[in-house]
Coordinates of C-alpha atoms and ligand atoms in Angstrom, one line a residue:
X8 CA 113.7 94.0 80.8
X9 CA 111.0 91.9 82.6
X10 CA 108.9 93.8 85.3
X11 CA 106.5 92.2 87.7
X12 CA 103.3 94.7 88.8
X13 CA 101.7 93.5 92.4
X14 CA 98.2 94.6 91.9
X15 CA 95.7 95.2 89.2
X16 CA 94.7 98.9 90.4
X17 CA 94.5 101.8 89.1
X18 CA 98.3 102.4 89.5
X19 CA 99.3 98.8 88.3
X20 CA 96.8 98.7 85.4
X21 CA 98.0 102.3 83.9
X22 CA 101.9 101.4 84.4
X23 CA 101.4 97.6 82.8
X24 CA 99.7 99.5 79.9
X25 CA 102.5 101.6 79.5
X26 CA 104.9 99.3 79.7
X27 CA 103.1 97.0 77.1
X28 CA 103.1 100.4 74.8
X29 CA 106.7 100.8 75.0
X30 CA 107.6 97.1 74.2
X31 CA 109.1 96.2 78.4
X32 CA 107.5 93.0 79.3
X33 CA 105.3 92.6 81.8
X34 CA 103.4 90.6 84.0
X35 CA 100.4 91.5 86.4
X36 CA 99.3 89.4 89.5
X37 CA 96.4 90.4 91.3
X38 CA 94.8 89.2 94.7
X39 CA 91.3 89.6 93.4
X40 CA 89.3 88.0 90.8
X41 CA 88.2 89.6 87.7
X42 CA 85.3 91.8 89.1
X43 CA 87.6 93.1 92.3
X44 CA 85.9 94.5 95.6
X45 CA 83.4 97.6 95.9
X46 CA 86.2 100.4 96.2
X47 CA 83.4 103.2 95.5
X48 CA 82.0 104.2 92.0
X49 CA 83.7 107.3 91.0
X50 CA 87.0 109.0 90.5
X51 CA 87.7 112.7 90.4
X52 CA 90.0 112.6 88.0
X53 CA 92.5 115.8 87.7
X54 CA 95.1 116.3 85.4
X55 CA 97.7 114.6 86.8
X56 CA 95.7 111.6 86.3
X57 CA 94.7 112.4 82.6
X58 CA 98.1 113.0 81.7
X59 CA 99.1 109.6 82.9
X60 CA 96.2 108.1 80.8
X61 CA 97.5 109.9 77.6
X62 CA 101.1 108.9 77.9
X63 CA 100.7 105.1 79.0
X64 CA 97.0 103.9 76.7
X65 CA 97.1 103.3 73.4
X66 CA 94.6 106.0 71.5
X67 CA 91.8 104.2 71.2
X68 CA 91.5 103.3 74.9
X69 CA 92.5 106.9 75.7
X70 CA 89.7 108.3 73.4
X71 CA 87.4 106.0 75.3
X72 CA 88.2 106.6 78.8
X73 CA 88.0 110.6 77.7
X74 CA 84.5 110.0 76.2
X75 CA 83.5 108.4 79.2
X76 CA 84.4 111.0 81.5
X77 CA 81.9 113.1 83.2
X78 CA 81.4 117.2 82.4
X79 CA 84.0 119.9 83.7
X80 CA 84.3 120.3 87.5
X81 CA 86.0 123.6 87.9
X82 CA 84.8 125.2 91.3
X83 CA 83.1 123.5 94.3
X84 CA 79.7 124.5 95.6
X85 CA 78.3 125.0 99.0
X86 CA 74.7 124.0 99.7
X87 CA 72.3 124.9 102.6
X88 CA 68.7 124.8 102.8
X89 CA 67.1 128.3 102.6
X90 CA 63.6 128.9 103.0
X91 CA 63.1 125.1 102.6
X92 CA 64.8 124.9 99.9
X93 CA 68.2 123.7 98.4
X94 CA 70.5 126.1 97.2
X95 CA 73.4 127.7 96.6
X96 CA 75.3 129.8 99.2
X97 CA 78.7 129.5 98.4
X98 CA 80.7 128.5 95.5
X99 CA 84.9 128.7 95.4
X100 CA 87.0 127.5 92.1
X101 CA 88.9 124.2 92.4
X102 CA 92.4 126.6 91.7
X103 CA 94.4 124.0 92.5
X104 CA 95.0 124.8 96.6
X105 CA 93.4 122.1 97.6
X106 CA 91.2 120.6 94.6
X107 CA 92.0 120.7 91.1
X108 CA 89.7 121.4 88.7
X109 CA 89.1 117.6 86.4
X110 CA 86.4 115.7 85.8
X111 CA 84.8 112.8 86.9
X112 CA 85.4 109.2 85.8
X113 CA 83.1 106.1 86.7
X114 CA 85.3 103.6 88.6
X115 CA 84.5 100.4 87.0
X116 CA 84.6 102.2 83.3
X117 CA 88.2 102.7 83.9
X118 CA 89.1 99.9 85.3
X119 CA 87.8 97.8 82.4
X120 CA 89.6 100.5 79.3
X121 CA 92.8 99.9 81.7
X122 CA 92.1 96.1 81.6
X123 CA 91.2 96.0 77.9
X124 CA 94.0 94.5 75.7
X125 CA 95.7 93.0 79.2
X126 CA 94.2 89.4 79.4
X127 CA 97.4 87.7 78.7
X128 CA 99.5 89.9 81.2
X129 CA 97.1 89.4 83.8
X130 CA 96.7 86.8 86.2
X131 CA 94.0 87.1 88.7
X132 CA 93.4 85.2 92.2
X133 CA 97.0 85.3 92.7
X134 CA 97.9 87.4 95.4
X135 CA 102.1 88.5 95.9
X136 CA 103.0 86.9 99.2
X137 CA 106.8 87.5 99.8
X138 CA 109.7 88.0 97.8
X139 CA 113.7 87.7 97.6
X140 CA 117.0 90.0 96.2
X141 CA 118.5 87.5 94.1
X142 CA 122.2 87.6 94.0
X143 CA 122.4 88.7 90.3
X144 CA 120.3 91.7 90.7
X145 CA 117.1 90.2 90.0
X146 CA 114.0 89.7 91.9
X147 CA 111.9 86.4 92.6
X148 CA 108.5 86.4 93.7
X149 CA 105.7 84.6 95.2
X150 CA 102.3 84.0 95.0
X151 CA 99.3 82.8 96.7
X152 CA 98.5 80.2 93.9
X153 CA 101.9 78.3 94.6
X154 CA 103.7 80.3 91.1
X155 CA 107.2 82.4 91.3
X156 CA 108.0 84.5 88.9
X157 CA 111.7 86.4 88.3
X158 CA 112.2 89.9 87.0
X159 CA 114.3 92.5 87.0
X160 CA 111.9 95.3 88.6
X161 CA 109.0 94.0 91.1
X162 CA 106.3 96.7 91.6
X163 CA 104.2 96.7 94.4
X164 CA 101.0 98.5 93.6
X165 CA 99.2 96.7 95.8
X166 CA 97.6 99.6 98.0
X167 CA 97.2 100.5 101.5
X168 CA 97.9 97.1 103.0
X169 CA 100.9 96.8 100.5
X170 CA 103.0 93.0 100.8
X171 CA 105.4 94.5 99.0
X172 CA 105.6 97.9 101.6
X173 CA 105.5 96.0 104.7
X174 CA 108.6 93.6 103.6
X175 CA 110.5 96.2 101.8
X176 CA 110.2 99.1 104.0
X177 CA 108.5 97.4 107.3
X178 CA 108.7 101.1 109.2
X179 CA 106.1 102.6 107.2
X180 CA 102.8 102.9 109.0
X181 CA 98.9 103.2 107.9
X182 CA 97.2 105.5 110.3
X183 CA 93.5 105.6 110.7
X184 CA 92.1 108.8 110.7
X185 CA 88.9 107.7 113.0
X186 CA 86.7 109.5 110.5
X187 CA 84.9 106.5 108.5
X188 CA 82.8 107.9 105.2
X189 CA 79.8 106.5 103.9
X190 CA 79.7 106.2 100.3
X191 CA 76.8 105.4 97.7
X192 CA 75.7 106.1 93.7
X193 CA 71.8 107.1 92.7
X194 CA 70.8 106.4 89.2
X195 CA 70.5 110.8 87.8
X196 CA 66.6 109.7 87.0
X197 CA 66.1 108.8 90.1
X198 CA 66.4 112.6 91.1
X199 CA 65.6 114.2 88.2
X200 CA 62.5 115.6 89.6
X201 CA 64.3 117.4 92.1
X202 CA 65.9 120.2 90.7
X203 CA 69.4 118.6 91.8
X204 CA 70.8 118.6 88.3
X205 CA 70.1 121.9 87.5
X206 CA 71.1 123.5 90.7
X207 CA 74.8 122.1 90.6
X208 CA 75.4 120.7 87.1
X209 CA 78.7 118.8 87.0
X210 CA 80.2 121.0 89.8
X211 CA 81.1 118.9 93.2
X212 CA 78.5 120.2 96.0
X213 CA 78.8 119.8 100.0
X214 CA 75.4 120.3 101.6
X215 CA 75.6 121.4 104.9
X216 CA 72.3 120.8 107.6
X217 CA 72.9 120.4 110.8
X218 CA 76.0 118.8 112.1
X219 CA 75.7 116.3 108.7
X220 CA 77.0 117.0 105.4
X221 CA 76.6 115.6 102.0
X222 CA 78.9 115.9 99.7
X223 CA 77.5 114.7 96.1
X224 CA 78.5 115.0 92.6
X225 CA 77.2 114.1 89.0
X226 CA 78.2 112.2 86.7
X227 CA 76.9 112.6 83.2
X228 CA 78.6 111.0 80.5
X229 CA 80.1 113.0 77.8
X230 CA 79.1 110.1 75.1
X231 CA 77.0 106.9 76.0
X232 CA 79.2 104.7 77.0
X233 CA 77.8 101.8 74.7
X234 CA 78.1 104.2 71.6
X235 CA 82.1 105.3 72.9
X236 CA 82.6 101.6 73.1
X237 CA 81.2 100.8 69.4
X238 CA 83.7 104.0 68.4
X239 CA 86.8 103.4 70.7
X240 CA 87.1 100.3 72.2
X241 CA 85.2 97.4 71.1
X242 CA 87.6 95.3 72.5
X243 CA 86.3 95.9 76.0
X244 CA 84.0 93.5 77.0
X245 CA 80.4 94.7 76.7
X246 CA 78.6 94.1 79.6
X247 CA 80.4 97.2 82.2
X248 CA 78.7 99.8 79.6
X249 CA 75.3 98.1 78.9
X250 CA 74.4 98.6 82.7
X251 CA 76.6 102.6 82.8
X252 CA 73.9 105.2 83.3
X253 CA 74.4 108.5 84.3
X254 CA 74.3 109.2 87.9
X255 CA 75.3 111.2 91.5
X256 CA 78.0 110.3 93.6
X257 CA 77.3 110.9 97.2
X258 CA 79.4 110.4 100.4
X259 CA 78.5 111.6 104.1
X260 CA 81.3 111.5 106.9
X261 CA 79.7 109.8 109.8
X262 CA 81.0 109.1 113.3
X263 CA 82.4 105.8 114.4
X264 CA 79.7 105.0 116.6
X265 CA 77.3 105.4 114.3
X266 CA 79.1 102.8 111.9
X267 CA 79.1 100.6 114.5
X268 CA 80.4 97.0 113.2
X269 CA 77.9 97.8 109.6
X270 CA 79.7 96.4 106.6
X271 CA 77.9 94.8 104.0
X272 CA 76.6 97.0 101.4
X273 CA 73.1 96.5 101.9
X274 CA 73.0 97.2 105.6
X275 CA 75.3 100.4 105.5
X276 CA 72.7 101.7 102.8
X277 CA 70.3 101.2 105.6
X278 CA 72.4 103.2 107.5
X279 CA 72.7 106.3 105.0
X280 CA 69.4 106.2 104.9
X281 CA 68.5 106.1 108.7
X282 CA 71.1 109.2 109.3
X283 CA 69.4 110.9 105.8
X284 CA 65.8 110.8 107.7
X285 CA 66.2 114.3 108.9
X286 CA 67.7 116.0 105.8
X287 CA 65.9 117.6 103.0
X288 CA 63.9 116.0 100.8
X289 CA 66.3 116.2 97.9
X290 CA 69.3 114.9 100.2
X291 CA 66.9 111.9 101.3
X292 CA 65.9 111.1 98.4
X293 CA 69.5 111.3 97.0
X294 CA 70.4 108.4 99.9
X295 CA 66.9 106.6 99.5
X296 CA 67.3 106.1 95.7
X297 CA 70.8 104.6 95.6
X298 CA 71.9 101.5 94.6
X299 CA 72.4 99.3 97.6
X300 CA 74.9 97.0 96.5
X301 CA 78.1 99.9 95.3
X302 CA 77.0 101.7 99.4
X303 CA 80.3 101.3 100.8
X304 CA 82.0 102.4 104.3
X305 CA 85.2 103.5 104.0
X306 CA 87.8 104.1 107.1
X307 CA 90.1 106.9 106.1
X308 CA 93.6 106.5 106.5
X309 CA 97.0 107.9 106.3
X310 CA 100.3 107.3 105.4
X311 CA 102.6 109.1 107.1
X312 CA 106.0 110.0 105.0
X313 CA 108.5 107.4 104.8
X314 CA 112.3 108.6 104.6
X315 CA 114.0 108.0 101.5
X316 CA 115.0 104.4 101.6
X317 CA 117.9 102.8 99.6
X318 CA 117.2 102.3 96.0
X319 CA 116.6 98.8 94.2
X320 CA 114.9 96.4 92.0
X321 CA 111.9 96.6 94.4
X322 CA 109.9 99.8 94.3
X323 CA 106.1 100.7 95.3
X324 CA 103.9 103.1 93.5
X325 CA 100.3 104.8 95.1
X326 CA 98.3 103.8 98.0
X327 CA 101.1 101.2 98.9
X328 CA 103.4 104.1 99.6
X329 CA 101.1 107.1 100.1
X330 CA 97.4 107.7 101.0
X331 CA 96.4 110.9 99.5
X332 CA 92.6 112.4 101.1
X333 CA 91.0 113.9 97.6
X334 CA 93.8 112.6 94.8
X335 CA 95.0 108.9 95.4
X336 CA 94.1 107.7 92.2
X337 CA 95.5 110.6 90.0
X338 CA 98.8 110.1 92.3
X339 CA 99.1 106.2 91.7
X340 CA 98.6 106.4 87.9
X341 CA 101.3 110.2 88.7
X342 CA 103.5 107.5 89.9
X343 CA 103.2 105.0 87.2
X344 CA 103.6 107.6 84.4
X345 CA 106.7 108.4 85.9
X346 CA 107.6 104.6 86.6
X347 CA 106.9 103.9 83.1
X348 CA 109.2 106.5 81.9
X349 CA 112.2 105.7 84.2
X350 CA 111.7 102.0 83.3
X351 CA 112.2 102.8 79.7
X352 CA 114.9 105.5 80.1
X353 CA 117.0 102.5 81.5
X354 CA 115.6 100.0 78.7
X355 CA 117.3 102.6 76.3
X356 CA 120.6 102.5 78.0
X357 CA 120.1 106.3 78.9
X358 CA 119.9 105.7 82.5
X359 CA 121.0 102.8 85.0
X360 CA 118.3 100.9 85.9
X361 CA 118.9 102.0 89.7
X362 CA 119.4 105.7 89.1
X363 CA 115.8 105.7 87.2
X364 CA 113.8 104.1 90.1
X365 CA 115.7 106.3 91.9
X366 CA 114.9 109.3 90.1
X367 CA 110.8 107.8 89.9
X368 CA 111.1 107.3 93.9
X369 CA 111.8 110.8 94.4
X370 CA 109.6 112.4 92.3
X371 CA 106.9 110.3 94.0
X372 CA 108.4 111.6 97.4
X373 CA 108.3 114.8 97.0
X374 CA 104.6 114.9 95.2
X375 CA 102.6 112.7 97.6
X376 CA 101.3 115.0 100.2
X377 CA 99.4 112.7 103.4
X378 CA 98.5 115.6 105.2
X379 CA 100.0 113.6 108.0
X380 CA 100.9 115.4 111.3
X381 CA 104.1 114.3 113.3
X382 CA 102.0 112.3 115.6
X383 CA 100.6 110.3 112.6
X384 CA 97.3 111.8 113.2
X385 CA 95.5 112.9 110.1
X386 CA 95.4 116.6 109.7
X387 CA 92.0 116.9 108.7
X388 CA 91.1 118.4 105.3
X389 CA 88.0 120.5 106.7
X390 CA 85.8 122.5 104.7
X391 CA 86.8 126.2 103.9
X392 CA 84.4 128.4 102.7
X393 CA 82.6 124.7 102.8
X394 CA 83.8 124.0 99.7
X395 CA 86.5 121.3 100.2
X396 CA 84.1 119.1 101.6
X397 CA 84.1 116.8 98.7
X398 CA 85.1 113.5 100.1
X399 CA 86.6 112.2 96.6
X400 CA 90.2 110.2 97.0
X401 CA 90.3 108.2 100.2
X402 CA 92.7 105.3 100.9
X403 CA 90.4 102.5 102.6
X404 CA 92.7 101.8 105.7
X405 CA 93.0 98.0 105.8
X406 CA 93.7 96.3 108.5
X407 CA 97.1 95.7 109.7
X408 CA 100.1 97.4 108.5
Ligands
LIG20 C1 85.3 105.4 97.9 C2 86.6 106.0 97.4 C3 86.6 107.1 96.6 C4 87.8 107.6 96.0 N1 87.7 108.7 95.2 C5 88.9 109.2 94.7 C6 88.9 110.3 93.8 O1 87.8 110.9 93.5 N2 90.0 110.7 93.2 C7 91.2 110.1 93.5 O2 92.2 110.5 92.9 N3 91.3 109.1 94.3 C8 90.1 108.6 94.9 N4 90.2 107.5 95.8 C9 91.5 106.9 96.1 C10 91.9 105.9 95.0 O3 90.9 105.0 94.8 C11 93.1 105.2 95.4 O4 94.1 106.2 95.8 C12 93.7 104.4 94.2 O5 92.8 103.4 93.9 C13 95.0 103.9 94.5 O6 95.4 103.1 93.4 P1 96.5 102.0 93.6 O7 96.7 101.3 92.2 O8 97.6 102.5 94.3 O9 95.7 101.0 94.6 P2 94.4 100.2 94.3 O10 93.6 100.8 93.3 O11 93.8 100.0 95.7 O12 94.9 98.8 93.8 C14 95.6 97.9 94.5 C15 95.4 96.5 93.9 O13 96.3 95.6 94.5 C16 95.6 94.4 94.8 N5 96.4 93.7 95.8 C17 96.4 93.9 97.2 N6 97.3 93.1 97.8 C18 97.8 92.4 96.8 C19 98.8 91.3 96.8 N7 99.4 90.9 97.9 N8 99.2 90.8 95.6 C20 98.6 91.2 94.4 N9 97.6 92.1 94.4 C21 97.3 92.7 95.6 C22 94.2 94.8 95.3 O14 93.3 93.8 95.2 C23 94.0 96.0 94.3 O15 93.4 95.5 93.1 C24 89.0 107.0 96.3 C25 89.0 105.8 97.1 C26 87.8 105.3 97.6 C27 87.9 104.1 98.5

């Protein structure tokens, strides 16, 4: 069997690993050069998603994305500033409801485990721009630097603005939710002096002043990344963990009119730091200290559920099919676990190929949860007890679609 993975994401990286693992070959295009696009620098990874990491990497690549993972996150905390200081006035355990208790993973770390030992399957700059049903079952496809390719399965994990989705199954929709996010990453030292780190530890925190709220996180790694390398993975190039120091996530949900037209990095740092100006201290200096260049704006969106559709050698996986507010990632790499296994199930001869996408398709249906209203409207996922308001897992809503 030869399958063909649109997209070198999360979703498409963990499914061409565990295709690779279980001998199916596979090739990997992907839009984007090597270094990809600011998508945000961490991952709330639950156990879906670990799950998915265990079944499709090789151990060693396993053992380093574990190592690399940040301490236990297993209740969120609400934060509020009481006699001028920060503190703790409400906590509530990530039981699953609506977060699941995981830990957190830095982005680019992951990326580069999932890309280790992939350098011959895949080929970067070369986005998927159309494809056909060939009359003898297979699939041809096409891409932006002038190659086809023909396989037997093509996989769009190519996100929210999907090729693959909007050919194969043109009636699905994005949604905006209207609700941009502003997103950044502070070196830890930089707010060490604080009190920060001691107050929440590795648990995600919302702090509430005002009408604003920050939502932060920290991310300490269980082993230095450059010594989990040396032990796990010297394979991976060397340069993502030289620079990987321990940090806080933070994200604050702004209003569209105060993201105005900002999009570059640098200037929607400024902006974080212009809306921060009235916060406490710690919060300010939280925004203040951050890297500029990983400050992102993000526009929420939505996809709302698509009907089952006819199965065949063309199926999507993740933020191509569903945009999940908290959990995107651990669904896309749910989804190519699954994949993964169906694809081999049919390798084996246990299964047609059809019925296993099939049976893949609708466990993905019935798991991805948009929180999508019948108007296509997002239903909001607002803070109860404040605790929810971690703004982890958002699909950036591209334009189009
Ligand atoms: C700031 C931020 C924070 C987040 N935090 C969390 C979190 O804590 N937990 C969580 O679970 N989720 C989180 N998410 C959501 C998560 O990142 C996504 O759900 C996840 O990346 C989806 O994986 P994917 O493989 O489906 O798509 P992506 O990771 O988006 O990968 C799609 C890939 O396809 C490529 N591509 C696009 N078009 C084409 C084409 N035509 N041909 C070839 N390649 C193409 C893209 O360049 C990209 O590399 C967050 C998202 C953001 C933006």
């Amino acid at each position: 069997m030869r399958v063909i993975v649109a997209g070198a994401g999360l979703g498409g990286l963990t499914l061409a690993q565990g295709l690779r693992r279980s001998g199916i070959d596979v090739a990997v295009y992907e839009r984007d050069g090597a270094h990809g696009r600011p998508q945000g620098v961490s991952l709330h990874l639950d156990e879906r998603g670990t799950a998915a990491l265990r079944a499709c990497l090789p151990p060693g690549h396993r053992a380093m994305a574990e190592a690399t993972l940040g301490g236990p996150r297993n209740r969120t905390l609400l934060l509020s500033e009481v006699d001028g200081e920060l503190a703790i006035v409400g906590s509530r355990p990530a039981d699953g409801t609506r977060v699941r208790p995981g830990r957190q993973a830095s982005r680019r770390l992951l990326r580069a485990v999932l890309l280790t030992g992939l350098e011959d399957t895949v080929r970067f700059g070369a986005a998927l721009t159309r494809f056909e049903l060939c009359s003898d079952g297979t699939v041809r496809a096409w891409f932006s630097d002038g190659t086809t390719d023909i396989a037997d399965v093509l996989v769009g994990a190519d996100g929210v603005g999907s090729t693959v989705r909007r050919q194969y199954l043109p009636h699905a929709r994005v949604v905006d939710s209207g609700r941009p996010m502003l997103m950044g990453a502070t070196p830890l030292r930089a707010v060490a002096a604080t009190g920060l780190p001691e107050l929440i530890g590795h648990s995600p925190a919302a702090a509430q002043v005002g009408d604003t709220t920050v939502a932060m996180g920290i991310h300490r790694f269980a082993e230095p990344p450059t010594a989990a390398r040396r032990r796990w993975l010297p394979a991976m190039p060397a340069g993502v963990v030289d620079s990987a120091e321990n940090y806080v996530m933070w994200a604050m949900a702004v209003t569209q009119e105060q993201l105005g037209t900002v999009e570059a990095p640098a200037n929607v740092w400024s902006l974080a730091t212009e809306l921060a100006a009235d916060l406490h201290p710690t919060l300010r200096t939280v925004v203040e200290q951050a890297w500029p260049d990983v400050t992102v704006a993000i526009r929420v969106g939505v996809i709302p559920p698509v009907p089952k559709w006819p199965v065949g050698p063309v199926t999507v996986i993740g933020d191509a099919i569903h945009l999940a507010p908290g959990f995107g990632g651990n669904l896309a790499m749910q989804d190519a676990h699954r994949l993964r296994d169906a694809l081999v199930r049919a390798e084996r001869g246990e299964q047609s190929l059809l019925a296993a996408i099939g049976a893949a398709e609708d466990a993905m249906r019935r798991d991805s949860n948009p929180h999508a209203d019948l108007g296509g409207r997002v239903m909001p996922r607002e803070p109860r007890d404040g605790a929810a308001a971690e703004p982890v897992g958002i699909g950036t809503a591209e334009a189009g679609a």
